[in-house]
Every structure is written in C-alpha cells, then in structure tokens.
Amino acid sequence: MLLASKNEAGSSMIEVLVTLLVFTVGMLGLAALQLNALQGSSDSAQRSQTTWLLQDIAERIRANPEGTAAAYETAPDCTALPAKRCADFYNPATSAKVAAAQCSASEMAAFDHWESRCSYSAIATYNTINARFTSRDFINAPTGGASVSIANNGNVLTLQGFWLGKADNAKGTADQNSQTTAMRIQR
C-alpha cells in the first residue's frame, strides 16, 4: 500500500521571518532617506534666510551712503536695545509714532547693524512693547558667535553670514563646521 504524500500548503515560518527582515531593512532605509531630506531642507532654509539677511543689510548700507563704514563695522551690544531705534514704528508705551527720519546717518548705521546681528527676543528687557522680529531671529547662529559680521577693507565692506546646519548638529561637530556665506559691497 502506498502512503499518500502530503504537500505543504502555505509558507513556512522561516520564509515569513526572512520576508519580515527584508521589509524592515527597507523601511529603515526609507527612514534614513527621509531624515537626510529633512536635514537638507533645513540647511537650505537656513542658507536662504542668511542670504536674505545679508541682502537686507546690503540694501540698508546702500540706502545710507552717509553712514560710515566704521559705524557698520563696530560690533553692537546685543544684550540691550540699541540707544536709538531707527525704524518707523508705533510705541504702545508712549502712544507715539517713532520716525526713522529723526536719526542721523551714523545712528541709522548702528541700528541697521544691531538689527541684522542681534535678536529682540534675546534681550533681558524683551516684552510686548519692544516685540519685533527680524530674519536674525530665525537663524541658528553658532554657539557664542554672531549670525552676521561686517568687515571694512578700504572702500569694500565684506558681509558674512553664519549658521548651524542640522547635519552638523547631528554629527556633534556644530561649532567646528558652521556654515557661512559672504557678500562684498563696493562703497
């Protein structure tokens, strides 16, 4: 008498585990790809914001030809508001409109440099009265460093912007590998 042969129906446990392993490795690869895309997107946004900030200060320098290069080059005190805020705004504390036209060329230069380099939200006296945001507030500056520097070389001003990239932060080398972009202005 012949024994009936049994054909297996379905898949074995080993086949299921191998399939699950291949699927898991593929999903980990997709997650790593997404992480790299997010880091690249964030770095691109930081570069764009820094470039916009440099273009803004360059236009402010061009609009103020009487402002001295030394006034733009002098590093501002970022722990307090500038002595004179040279921007048109409404001051809710005094109910008065402050006009930028009341500033001298050197005061305007000092204010422009302060606003490009410092953050309103980082000062100790920050409140709703002096609340104002600039592009500088959205740039991740290097630790202990500035997001913008201005150097004078004769009649050429060199503007440099600095920011931390997400990829650098992930590697733990953020301070050594901060990103930079530069622009030169002929005066």
XYZ file of C-alpha atoms in Angstrom:
187
model
C 0.000 0.000 0.000
C 1.310 3.409 -0.946
C 1.402 6.175 1.541
C -0.263 9.351 0.437
C 2.213 12.208 0.138
C 1.297 15.375 1.892
C 2.014 18.622 0.034
C 2.562 21.561 2.271
C 0.188 24.421 1.762
C 1.206 27.949 2.823
C 4.590 29.282 3.807
C 6.948 28.187 6.488
C 7.930 30.254 9.486
C 11.428 30.764 8.039
C 10.016 32.318 4.856
C 7.846 34.682 6.895
C 10.805 35.775 9.048
C 13.023 36.385 6.002
C 10.266 38.467 4.386
C 9.819 40.459 7.588
C 13.588 41.072 7.808
C 13.785 42.332 4.199
C 10.762 44.591 4.761
C 12.270 46.017 7.991
C 15.611 46.790 6.338
C 13.764 48.556 3.516
C 11.744 50.663 5.971
C 14.917 51.639 7.871
C 16.449 52.737 4.566
C 13.400 54.887 3.791
C 13.556 56.441 7.278
C 17.244 57.316 6.799
C 16.464 58.812 3.391
C 13.674 60.935 4.894
C 15.985 62.134 7.701
C 18.637 63.220 5.186
C 15.993 65.036 3.131
C 14.756 66.899 6.230
C 18.312 67.893 7.182
C 18.987 69.143 3.665
C 15.730 71.082 3.625
C 16.519 72.717 6.975
C 20.049 73.624 5.860
C 18.654 75.121 2.667
C 16.153 77.206 4.654
C 18.944 78.484 6.934
C 21.078 79.403 3.906
C 18.148 81.233 2.294
C 17.347 83.133 5.493
C 21.005 84.113 5.969
C 21.308 85.229 2.344
C 18.147 87.298 2.711
C 19.562 88.888 5.875
C 22.826 89.772 4.093
C 20.899 91.257 1.176
C 18.799 93.278 3.627
C 21.835 94.778 5.394
C 23.491 95.412 1.993
C 20.429 97.372 0.858
C 20.401 99.293 4.139
C 24.064 100.199 3.620
C 23.358 101.336 0.044
C 20.367 103.388 1.239
C 22.543 105.160 3.822
C 25.587 106.411 1.863
C 26.451 108.937 4.595
C 26.799 106.156 7.175
C 30.456 105.452 7.848
C 31.984 102.040 7.331
C 33.231 102.191 10.927
C 29.648 102.561 12.188
C 28.675 99.403 10.314
C 31.814 97.545 11.348
C 31.560 98.226 15.106
C 30.076 95.199 16.873
C 26.837 96.131 18.641
C 25.883 95.239 22.217
C 23.294 92.507 21.740
C 22.310 92.366 25.417
C 20.240 95.560 25.233
C 18.155 97.500 22.762
C 20.108 99.997 20.665
C 20.372 103.520 22.065
C 18.094 104.781 19.324
C 15.679 102.623 17.340
C 15.847 103.983 13.816
C 12.740 102.375 12.366
C 9.244 103.678 11.856
C 7.086 102.028 14.499
C 4.314 102.749 16.939
C 5.421 102.715 20.591
C 2.494 101.449 22.696
C 4.189 102.566 25.932
C 4.129 106.249 24.962
C 1.375 106.132 22.309
C 3.750 107.890 19.946
C 4.934 107.133 16.441
C 8.701 106.914 16.231
C 10.097 108.086 12.905
C 13.327 106.807 11.387
C 13.879 110.230 9.802
C 14.886 111.553 13.240
C 18.105 109.502 13.194
C 21.493 110.637 11.933
C 23.379 108.572 9.342
C 25.688 107.053 11.976
C 22.740 106.233 14.286
C 20.973 104.570 11.359
C 24.123 102.567 10.547
C 24.472 101.434 14.172
C 20.790 100.451 14.314
C 20.968 98.582 10.989
C 23.964 96.579 12.197
C 22.292 95.868 15.557
C 19.101 94.673 13.887
C 20.962 92.379 11.480
C 23.167 90.871 14.172
C 21.055 90.835 17.351
C 17.736 89.322 18.341
C 14.989 91.313 20.022
C 13.826 88.218 21.892
C 17.304 87.629 23.379
C 17.485 90.889 25.338
C 16.640 90.933 29.038
C 14.001 93.662 28.696
C 12.077 91.855 25.958
C 8.323 92.409 26.300
C 5.282 93.156 24.163
C 6.261 96.815 23.868
C 9.573 96.163 22.148
C 8.457 92.952 20.444
C 9.673 92.875 16.874
C 11.072 90.046 14.823
C 13.722 90.133 12.144
C 15.271 87.462 9.935
C 18.027 87.126 12.522
C 15.514 85.513 14.903
C 15.127 82.559 12.540
C 18.817 81.769 12.038
C 20.591 79.202 14.225
C 23.803 81.099 14.942
C 26.946 79.245 16.048
C 27.309 78.933 19.812
C 28.831 82.112 21.198
C 29.026 83.606 17.729
C 27.150 86.102 15.650
C 24.955 85.371 12.674
C 26.410 88.350 10.752
C 29.797 90.037 10.668
C 30.791 93.153 8.745
C 34.432 93.895 7.926
C 35.807 97.031 6.272
C 38.725 96.885 3.840
C 39.201 100.330 2.350
C 36.088 101.074 0.357
C 34.858 97.463 0.320
C 32.606 96.065 3.036
C 32.565 92.286 3.404
C 29.376 90.861 4.889
C 29.445 87.301 6.206
C 26.548 85.236 7.480
C 26.940 82.207 9.739
C 24.508 79.468 10.741
C 24.487 75.933 12.098
C 23.391 73.190 9.783
C 21.186 70.360 11.029
C 23.588 67.823 9.556
C 26.413 69.378 11.592
C 24.350 69.247 14.792
C 23.575 65.568 14.247
C 27.286 64.757 13.967
C 28.137 66.684 17.133
C 30.527 68.979 15.252
C 28.281 72.026 15.025
C 30.754 74.623 16.276
C 33.614 73.392 14.104
C 31.590 73.118 10.892
C 29.214 76.058 10.946
C 28.061 77.130 7.510
C 28.894 80.517 6.022
C 28.040 82.696 3.055
C 29.558 86.051 2.107
C 28.863 89.180 0.095
C 31.006 92.220 -0.774
C 29.819 95.806 -1.218
C 31.806 98.496 -3.004
C 31.294 101.899 -1.322
